[in-house]
């Protein structure tokens, strides 16, 4: 019964995403504004999180600028749903034309050193399309958090696996290490850690917060290099620019 209800609620949403993926760009932007509006009122707790993070990162920012940043965050959240629809439903041949990848030499150097790579991915709003675009350019494995809706998990991984080698549960440390020991590429998006008892307190701008040690553990256990990924949308070229760069 639970599975039936999951399907009943999920499939209309997926059908909507399929339609959105093929809409003209002006209509997609209009729909994204509607999503932004819905997210703003449906998730009031997020407003406080965004506000707190801005206070930590920019304590001296005027209130008007702070409101603008909050508004832009919701705009990005709304448009990330459009990007997810594009990543899941548009042909791979089309997506391939919309991405530029720089810094491949870092991956080649790791290969020459007989090492795998942990590709460090920030928590961008549009991390879904970024991961899929990167997988079109390079054979990668990704980690993900298992959602409560089993039907959604199945569909999400089905869409991702069009281009991604494997999708690995964030709890499956053994499989992640196996990928790295096989000298392959693993995308990993670390975060602050509330539940890791021995997690160190790392400065987040002016505040120290508990931060996961997963990146270090993975790199050591898998004898891998760690290479950050930076990404942005180039509005002039109408392409996503992905850059692998050693800090």
mmCIF file of C-alpha atoms in Angstrom:
data_model
loop_
_atom_site.group_PDB
_atom_site.id
_atom_site.type_symbol
_atom_site.label_atom_id
_atom_site.label_comp_id
_atom_site.label_asym_id
_atom_site.label_seq_id
_atom_site.Cartn_x
_atom_site.Cartn_y
_atom_site.Cartn_z
ATOM 1 C CA UNK A 1 0.000 0.000 0.000
ATOM 2 C CA UNK A 2 2.842 2.366 0.887
ATOM 3 C CA UNK A 3 4.566 1.731 -2.457
ATOM 4 C CA UNK A 4 1.305 2.332 -4.322
ATOM 5 C CA UNK A 5 0.843 5.692 -2.583
ATOM 6 C CA UNK A 6 4.438 6.646 -3.382
ATOM 7 C CA UNK A 7 3.850 5.921 -7.052
ATOM 8 C CA UNK A 8 0.514 7.746 -6.998
ATOM 9 C CA UNK A 9 2.093 10.936 -5.633
ATOM 10 C CA UNK A 10 5.414 10.762 -7.489
ATOM 11 C CA UNK A 11 4.484 10.004 -11.078
ATOM 12 C CA UNK A 12 2.418 13.158 -11.710
ATOM 13 C CA UNK A 13 5.425 15.190 -10.516
ATOM 14 C CA UNK A 14 7.770 13.283 -12.836
ATOM 15 C CA UNK A 15 5.364 13.798 -15.730
ATOM 16 C CA UNK A 16 5.417 17.520 -14.943
ATOM 17 C CA UNK A 17 9.236 17.520 -14.988
ATOM 18 C CA UNK A 18 9.222 15.798 -18.381
ATOM 19 C CA UNK A 19 6.986 18.528 -19.812
ATOM 20 C CA UNK A 20 9.076 21.291 -18.195
ATOM 21 C CA UNK A 21 12.313 19.897 -19.674
ATOM 22 C CA UNK A 22 11.054 20.607 -23.199
ATOM 23 C CA UNK A 23 9.461 24.006 -22.594
ATOM 24 C CA UNK A 24 11.000 27.097 -24.240
ATOM 25 C CA UNK A 25 13.485 28.932 -21.995
ATOM 26 C CA UNK A 26 11.169 31.903 -21.237
ATOM 27 C CA UNK A 27 8.458 29.527 -20.012
ATOM 28 C CA UNK A 28 10.984 27.554 -17.952
ATOM 29 C CA UNK A 29 12.062 30.763 -16.212
ATOM 30 C CA UNK A 30 8.431 31.563 -15.500
ATOM 31 C CA UNK A 31 7.822 28.102 -14.025
ATOM 32 C CA UNK A 32 10.995 28.403 -11.932
ATOM 33 C CA UNK A 33 9.619 31.588 -10.353
ATOM 34 C CA UNK A 34 6.484 29.672 -9.396
ATOM 35 C CA UNK A 35 8.641 26.946 -7.815
ATOM 36 C CA UNK A 36 10.622 29.607 -5.934
ATOM 37 C CA UNK A 37 7.385 31.058 -4.567
ATOM 38 C CA UNK A 38 6.121 27.627 -3.486
ATOM 39 C CA UNK A 39 9.420 26.689 -1.814
ATOM 40 C CA UNK A 40 9.493 30.006 0.044
ATOM 41 C CA UNK A 41 6.116 29.403 1.664
ATOM 42 C CA UNK A 42 6.241 25.607 1.892
ATOM 43 C CA UNK A 43 9.614 25.518 3.691
ATOM 44 C CA UNK A 44 9.633 28.448 6.141
ATOM 45 C CA UNK A 45 12.399 26.799 8.198
ATOM 46 C CA UNK A 46 14.782 27.269 5.266
ATOM 47 C CA UNK A 47 14.414 31.048 5.532
ATOM 48 C CA UNK A 48 15.991 30.952 8.983
ATOM 49 C CA UNK A 49 18.844 28.707 7.804
ATOM 50 C CA UNK A 50 19.653 31.028 4.901
ATOM 51 C CA UNK A 51 19.438 34.095 7.132
ATOM 52 C CA UNK A 52 21.735 32.555 9.761
ATOM 53 C CA UNK A 53 24.313 31.518 7.168
ATOM 54 C CA UNK A 54 24.393 35.009 5.662
ATOM 55 C CA UNK A 55 24.845 36.505 9.137
ATOM 56 C CA UNK A 56 27.840 34.217 9.711
ATOM 57 C CA UNK A 57 29.396 34.808 6.287
ATOM 58 C CA UNK A 58 28.643 38.543 5.979
ATOM 59 C CA UNK A 59 28.008 39.956 9.477
ATOM 60 C CA UNK A 60 28.243 43.579 8.292
ATOM 61 C CA UNK A 61 25.906 43.286 5.315
ATOM 62 C CA UNK A 62 23.037 45.839 5.171
ATOM 63 C CA UNK A 63 19.533 44.405 5.602
ATOM 64 C CA UNK A 64 18.488 45.316 2.058
ATOM 65 C CA UNK A 65 21.408 43.414 0.553
ATOM 66 C CA UNK A 66 20.667 40.498 2.845
ATOM 67 C CA UNK A 67 17.070 40.372 1.588
ATOM 68 C CA UNK A 68 18.368 40.387 -2.003
ATOM 69 C CA UNK A 69 20.692 37.452 -1.268
ATOM 70 C CA UNK A 70 17.862 35.487 0.316
ATOM 71 C CA UNK A 71 15.650 36.195 -2.706
ATOM 72 C CA UNK A 72 18.421 35.078 -5.103
ATOM 73 C CA UNK A 73 18.854 31.860 -3.138
ATOM 74 C CA UNK A 74 15.180 31.016 -3.593
ATOM 75 C CA UNK A 75 15.437 31.902 -7.280
ATOM 76 C CA UNK A 76 18.311 29.425 -7.639
ATOM 77 C CA UNK A 77 16.361 26.770 -5.749
ATOM 78 C CA UNK A 78 13.397 27.244 -8.067
ATOM 79 C CA UNK A 79 15.533 27.071 -11.189
ATOM 80 C CA UNK A 80 17.397 24.006 -9.874
ATOM 81 C CA UNK A 81 14.167 22.048 -10.388
ATOM 82 C CA UNK A 82 14.174 23.111 -14.043
ATOM 83 C CA UNK A 83 17.804 22.022 -14.322
ATOM 84 C CA UNK A 84 16.984 18.686 -12.710
ATOM 85 C CA UNK A 85 14.258 18.152 -15.314
ATOM 86 C CA UNK A 86 16.723 18.956 -18.092
ATOM 87 C CA UNK A 87 19.375 16.634 -16.648
ATOM 88 C CA UNK A 88 16.944 13.744 -16.321
ATOM 89 C CA UNK A 89 14.950 13.991 -19.541
ATOM 90 C CA UNK A 90 16.864 15.834 -22.274
ATOM 91 C CA UNK A 91 18.964 13.735 -24.677
ATOM 92 C CA UNK A 92 22.576 13.189 -23.619
ATOM 93 C CA UNK A 93 23.714 14.452 -27.033
ATOM 94 C CA UNK A 94 22.044 17.809 -26.269
ATOM 95 C CA UNK A 95 23.460 18.038 -22.727
ATOM 96 C CA UNK A 96 26.954 17.315 -24.049
ATOM 97 C CA UNK A 97 26.834 20.532 -26.084
ATOM 98 C CA UNK A 98 26.052 22.576 -22.964
ATOM 99 C CA UNK A 99 29.147 21.809 -20.887
ATOM 100 C CA UNK A 100 32.800 22.857 -20.873
ATOM 101 C CA UNK A 101 35.305 21.002 -18.676
ATOM 102 C CA UNK A 102 38.648 22.509 -17.676
ATOM 103 C CA UNK A 103 41.463 21.007 -15.628
ATOM 104 C CA UNK A 104 41.433 17.493 -17.100
ATOM 105 C CA UNK A 105 45.229 17.501 -16.713
ATOM 106 C CA UNK A 106 44.780 17.050 -12.948
ATOM 107 C CA UNK A 107 42.914 13.796 -13.564
ATOM 108 C CA UNK A 108 45.589 12.693 -16.026
ATOM 109 C CA UNK A 109 48.316 13.431 -13.461
ATOM 110 C CA UNK A 110 46.469 11.340 -10.866
ATOM 111 C CA UNK A 111 46.223 8.496 -13.365
ATOM 112 C CA UNK A 112 49.968 8.705 -14.045
ATOM 113 C CA UNK A 113 50.557 8.555 -10.278
ATOM 114 C CA UNK A 114 48.435 5.376 -10.208
ATOM 115 C CA UNK A 115 45.831 6.981 -7.928
ATOM 116 C CA UNK A 116 42.087 7.423 -7.885
ATOM 117 C CA UNK A 117 40.470 10.819 -7.330
ATOM 118 C CA UNK A 118 37.941 12.168 -4.859
ATOM 119 C CA UNK A 119 36.247 14.986 -6.785
ATOM 120 C CA UNK A 120 35.133 17.417 -4.112
ATOM 121 C CA UNK A 121 31.741 18.871 -5.092
ATOM 122 C CA UNK A 122 30.253 21.866 -3.221
ATOM 123 C CA UNK A 123 26.567 21.821 -2.328
ATOM 124 C CA UNK A 124 25.455 23.941 -5.274
ATOM 125 C CA UNK A 125 21.697 24.329 -5.730
ATOM 126 C CA UNK A 126 22.131 22.799 -9.183
ATOM 127 C CA UNK A 127 24.394 19.935 -8.082
ATOM 128 C CA UNK A 128 22.125 17.428 -9.906
ATOM 129 C CA UNK A 129 22.774 18.762 -13.389
ATOM 130 C CA UNK A 130 26.433 19.465 -12.587
ATOM 131 C CA UNK A 131 27.033 15.836 -11.644
ATOM 132 C CA UNK A 132 25.342 14.550 -14.786
ATOM 133 C CA UNK A 133 27.192 17.013 -17.029
ATOM 134 C CA UNK A 134 30.515 15.996 -15.491
ATOM 135 C CA UNK A 135 29.666 12.323 -16.050
ATOM 136 C CA UNK A 136 29.186 13.036 -19.765
ATOM 137 C CA UNK A 137 32.779 14.256 -19.905
ATOM 138 C CA UNK A 138 34.401 11.815 -17.484
ATOM 139 C CA UNK A 139 33.566 8.283 -16.217
ATOM 140 C CA UNK A 140 32.553 9.061 -12.622
ATOM 141 C CA UNK A 141 30.865 7.393 -9.672
ATOM 142 C CA UNK A 142 28.744 9.556 -7.365
ATOM 143 C CA UNK A 143 27.539 9.312 -3.777
ATOM 144 C CA UNK A 144 23.985 10.171 -2.768
ATOM 145 C CA UNK A 145 21.696 10.187 0.246
ATOM 146 C CA UNK A 146 18.895 7.631 0.081
ATOM 147 C CA UNK A 147 15.475 9.307 0.029
ATOM 148 C CA UNK A 148 12.540 7.991 2.062
ATOM 149 C CA UNK A 149 10.535 7.403 -1.115
ATOM 150 C CA UNK A 150 11.861 4.127 -2.570
ATOM 151 C CA UNK A 151 10.139 4.743 -5.911
ATOM 152 C CA UNK A 152 11.836 8.133 -6.207
ATOM 153 C CA UNK A 153 15.211 6.539 -5.404
ATOM 154 C CA UNK A 154 14.736 3.980 -8.154
ATOM 155 C CA UNK A 155 13.713 6.546 -10.757
ATOM 156 C CA UNK A 156 16.404 9.031 -9.754
ATOM 157 C CA UNK A 157 19.158 6.443 -10.063
ATOM 158 C CA UNK A 158 17.705 5.216 -13.353
ATOM 159 C CA UNK A 159 18.006 8.738 -14.779
ATOM 160 C CA UNK A 160 21.463 9.301 -13.344
ATOM 161 C CA UNK A 161 22.760 5.976 -14.590
ATOM 162 C CA UNK A 162 22.221 7.055 -18.181
ATOM 163 C CA UNK A 163 25.692 8.620 -17.922
ATOM 164 C CA UNK A 164 27.058 7.906 -14.422
ATOM 165 C CA UNK A 165 28.962 4.634 -13.883
ATOM 166 C CA UNK A 166 27.434 3.862 -10.472
ATOM 167 C CA UNK A 167 25.451 5.684 -7.804
ATOM 168 C CA UNK A 168 26.664 4.792 -4.318
ATOM 169 C CA UNK A 169 24.806 5.299 -1.059
ATOM 170 C CA UNK A 170 26.592 7.817 1.185
ATOM 171 C CA UNK A 171 26.557 5.090 3.864
ATOM 172 C CA UNK A 172 28.403 2.573 1.696
ATOM 173 C CA UNK A 173 31.977 3.504 2.606
ATOM 174 C CA UNK A 174 33.327 0.135 1.476
ATOM 175 C CA UNK A 175 32.133 0.609 -2.110
ATOM 176 C CA UNK A 176 33.529 4.158 -2.233
ATOM 177 C CA UNK A 177 36.963 2.924 -1.148
ATOM 178 C CA UNK A 178 36.786 0.102 -3.719
ATOM 179 C CA UNK A 179 36.196 2.673 -6.481
ATOM 180 C CA UNK A 180 39.217 4.709 -5.378
ATOM 181 C CA UNK A 181 41.472 1.665 -5.031
ATOM 182 C CA UNK A 182 40.506 0.798 -8.606
ATOM 183 C CA UNK A 183 42.019 4.190 -9.597
ATOM 184 C CA UNK A 184 38.627 5.611 -10.605
ATOM 185 C CA UNK A 185 36.821 8.928 -10.026
ATOM 186 C CA UNK A 186 34.427 9.436 -7.121
ATOM 187 C CA UNK A 187 32.292 12.564 -6.718
ATOM 188 C CA UNK A 188 31.813 13.381 -3.054
ATOM 189 C CA UNK A 189 29.930 16.309 -1.480
ATOM 190 C CA UNK A 190 30.951 16.650 2.200
ATOM 191 C CA UNK A 191 28.968 18.726 4.668
ATOM 192 C CA UNK A 192 28.816 19.858 8.255
ATOM 193 C CA UNK A 193 28.352 16.922 10.630
ATOM 194 C CA UNK A 194 25.897 16.966 13.520
ATOM 195 C CA UNK A 195 26.120 13.256 14.227
ATOM 196 C CA UNK A 196 29.804 12.359 13.839
ATOM 197 C CA UNK A 197 30.927 12.224 17.482
ATOM 198 C CA UNK A 198 34.620 12.868 16.812
ATOM 199 C CA UNK A 199 34.122 15.435 14.052
ATOM 200 C CA UNK A 200 36.473 18.431 14.388
ATOM 201 C CA UNK A 201 35.267 22.013 14.634
ATOM 202 C CA UNK A 202 36.329 23.791 11.435
ATOM 203 C CA UNK A 203 35.934 27.565 10.836
ATOM 204 C CA UNK A 204 32.893 28.406 8.726
ATOM 205 C CA UNK A 205 33.727 32.075 8.153
ATOM 206 C CA UNK A 206 33.524 33.545 11.684
ATOM 207 C CA UNK A 207 32.003 30.466 13.367
ATOM 208 C CA UNK A 208 33.426 27.032 14.122
ATOM 209 C CA UNK A 209 31.135 24.126 13.192
ATOM 210 C CA UNK A 210 31.416 20.340 13.330
ATOM 211 C CA UNK A 211 32.546 19.154 9.906
ATOM 212 C CA UNK A 212 32.674 15.630 8.527
ATOM 213 C CA UNK A 213 36.049 13.926 8.232
ATOM 214 C CA UNK A 214 34.786 11.728 5.393
ATOM 215 C CA UNK A 215 36.960 13.374 2.731
ATOM 216 C CA UNK A 216 40.198 12.694 4.610
ATOM 217 C CA UNK A 217 39.167 9.148 5.506
ATOM 218 C CA UNK A 218 38.240 8.332 1.907
ATOM 219 C CA UNK A 219 41.437 9.773 0.461
ATOM 220 C CA UNK A 220 43.634 7.899 2.937
ATOM 221 C CA UNK A 221 41.795 4.585 2.716
ATOM 222 C CA UNK A 222 41.642 4.694 -1.081
ATOM 223 C CA UNK A 223 45.127 6.189 -1.622
ATOM 224 C CA UNK A 224 43.450 8.911 -3.669
ATOM 225 C CA UNK A 225 44.038 12.512 -4.590
ATOM 226 C CA UNK A 226 41.429 15.163 -3.699
ATOM 227 C CA UNK A 227 40.533 17.635 -6.448
ATOM 228 C CA UNK A 228 37.826 20.313 -5.959
ATOM 229 C CA UNK A 229 35.263 21.012 -8.671
ATOM 230 C CA UNK A 230 34.062 24.561 -9.349
ATOM 231 C CA UNK A 231 31.038 25.214 -11.539
ATOM 232 C CA UNK A 232 28.981 28.092 -12.904
ATOM 233 C CA UNK A 233 26.653 28.851 -15.796
ATOM 234 C CA UNK A 234 28.181 31.060 -18.504
ATOM 235 C CA UNK A 235 25.216 33.129 -19.710
ATOM 236 C CA UNK A 236 27.168 34.473 -22.696
ATOM 237 C CA UNK A 237 28.109 31.052 -24.060
ATOM 238 C CA UNK A 238 24.916 29.453 -22.702
ATOM 239 C CA UNK A 239 27.011 26.631 -21.296
ATOM 240 C CA UNK A 240 27.940 25.247 -17.892
ATOM 241 C CA UNK A 241 31.614 25.743 -17.082
ATOM 242 C CA UNK A 242 33.102 23.020 -14.871
ATOM 243 C CA UNK A 243 36.662 23.406 -13.614
ATOM 244 C CA UNK A 244 38.834 20.943 -11.719
ATOM 245 C CA UNK A 245 41.431 22.955 -9.866
ATOM 246 C CA UNK A 246 43.951 22.235 -7.138
ATOM 247 C CA UNK A 247 43.759 24.900 -4.398
#
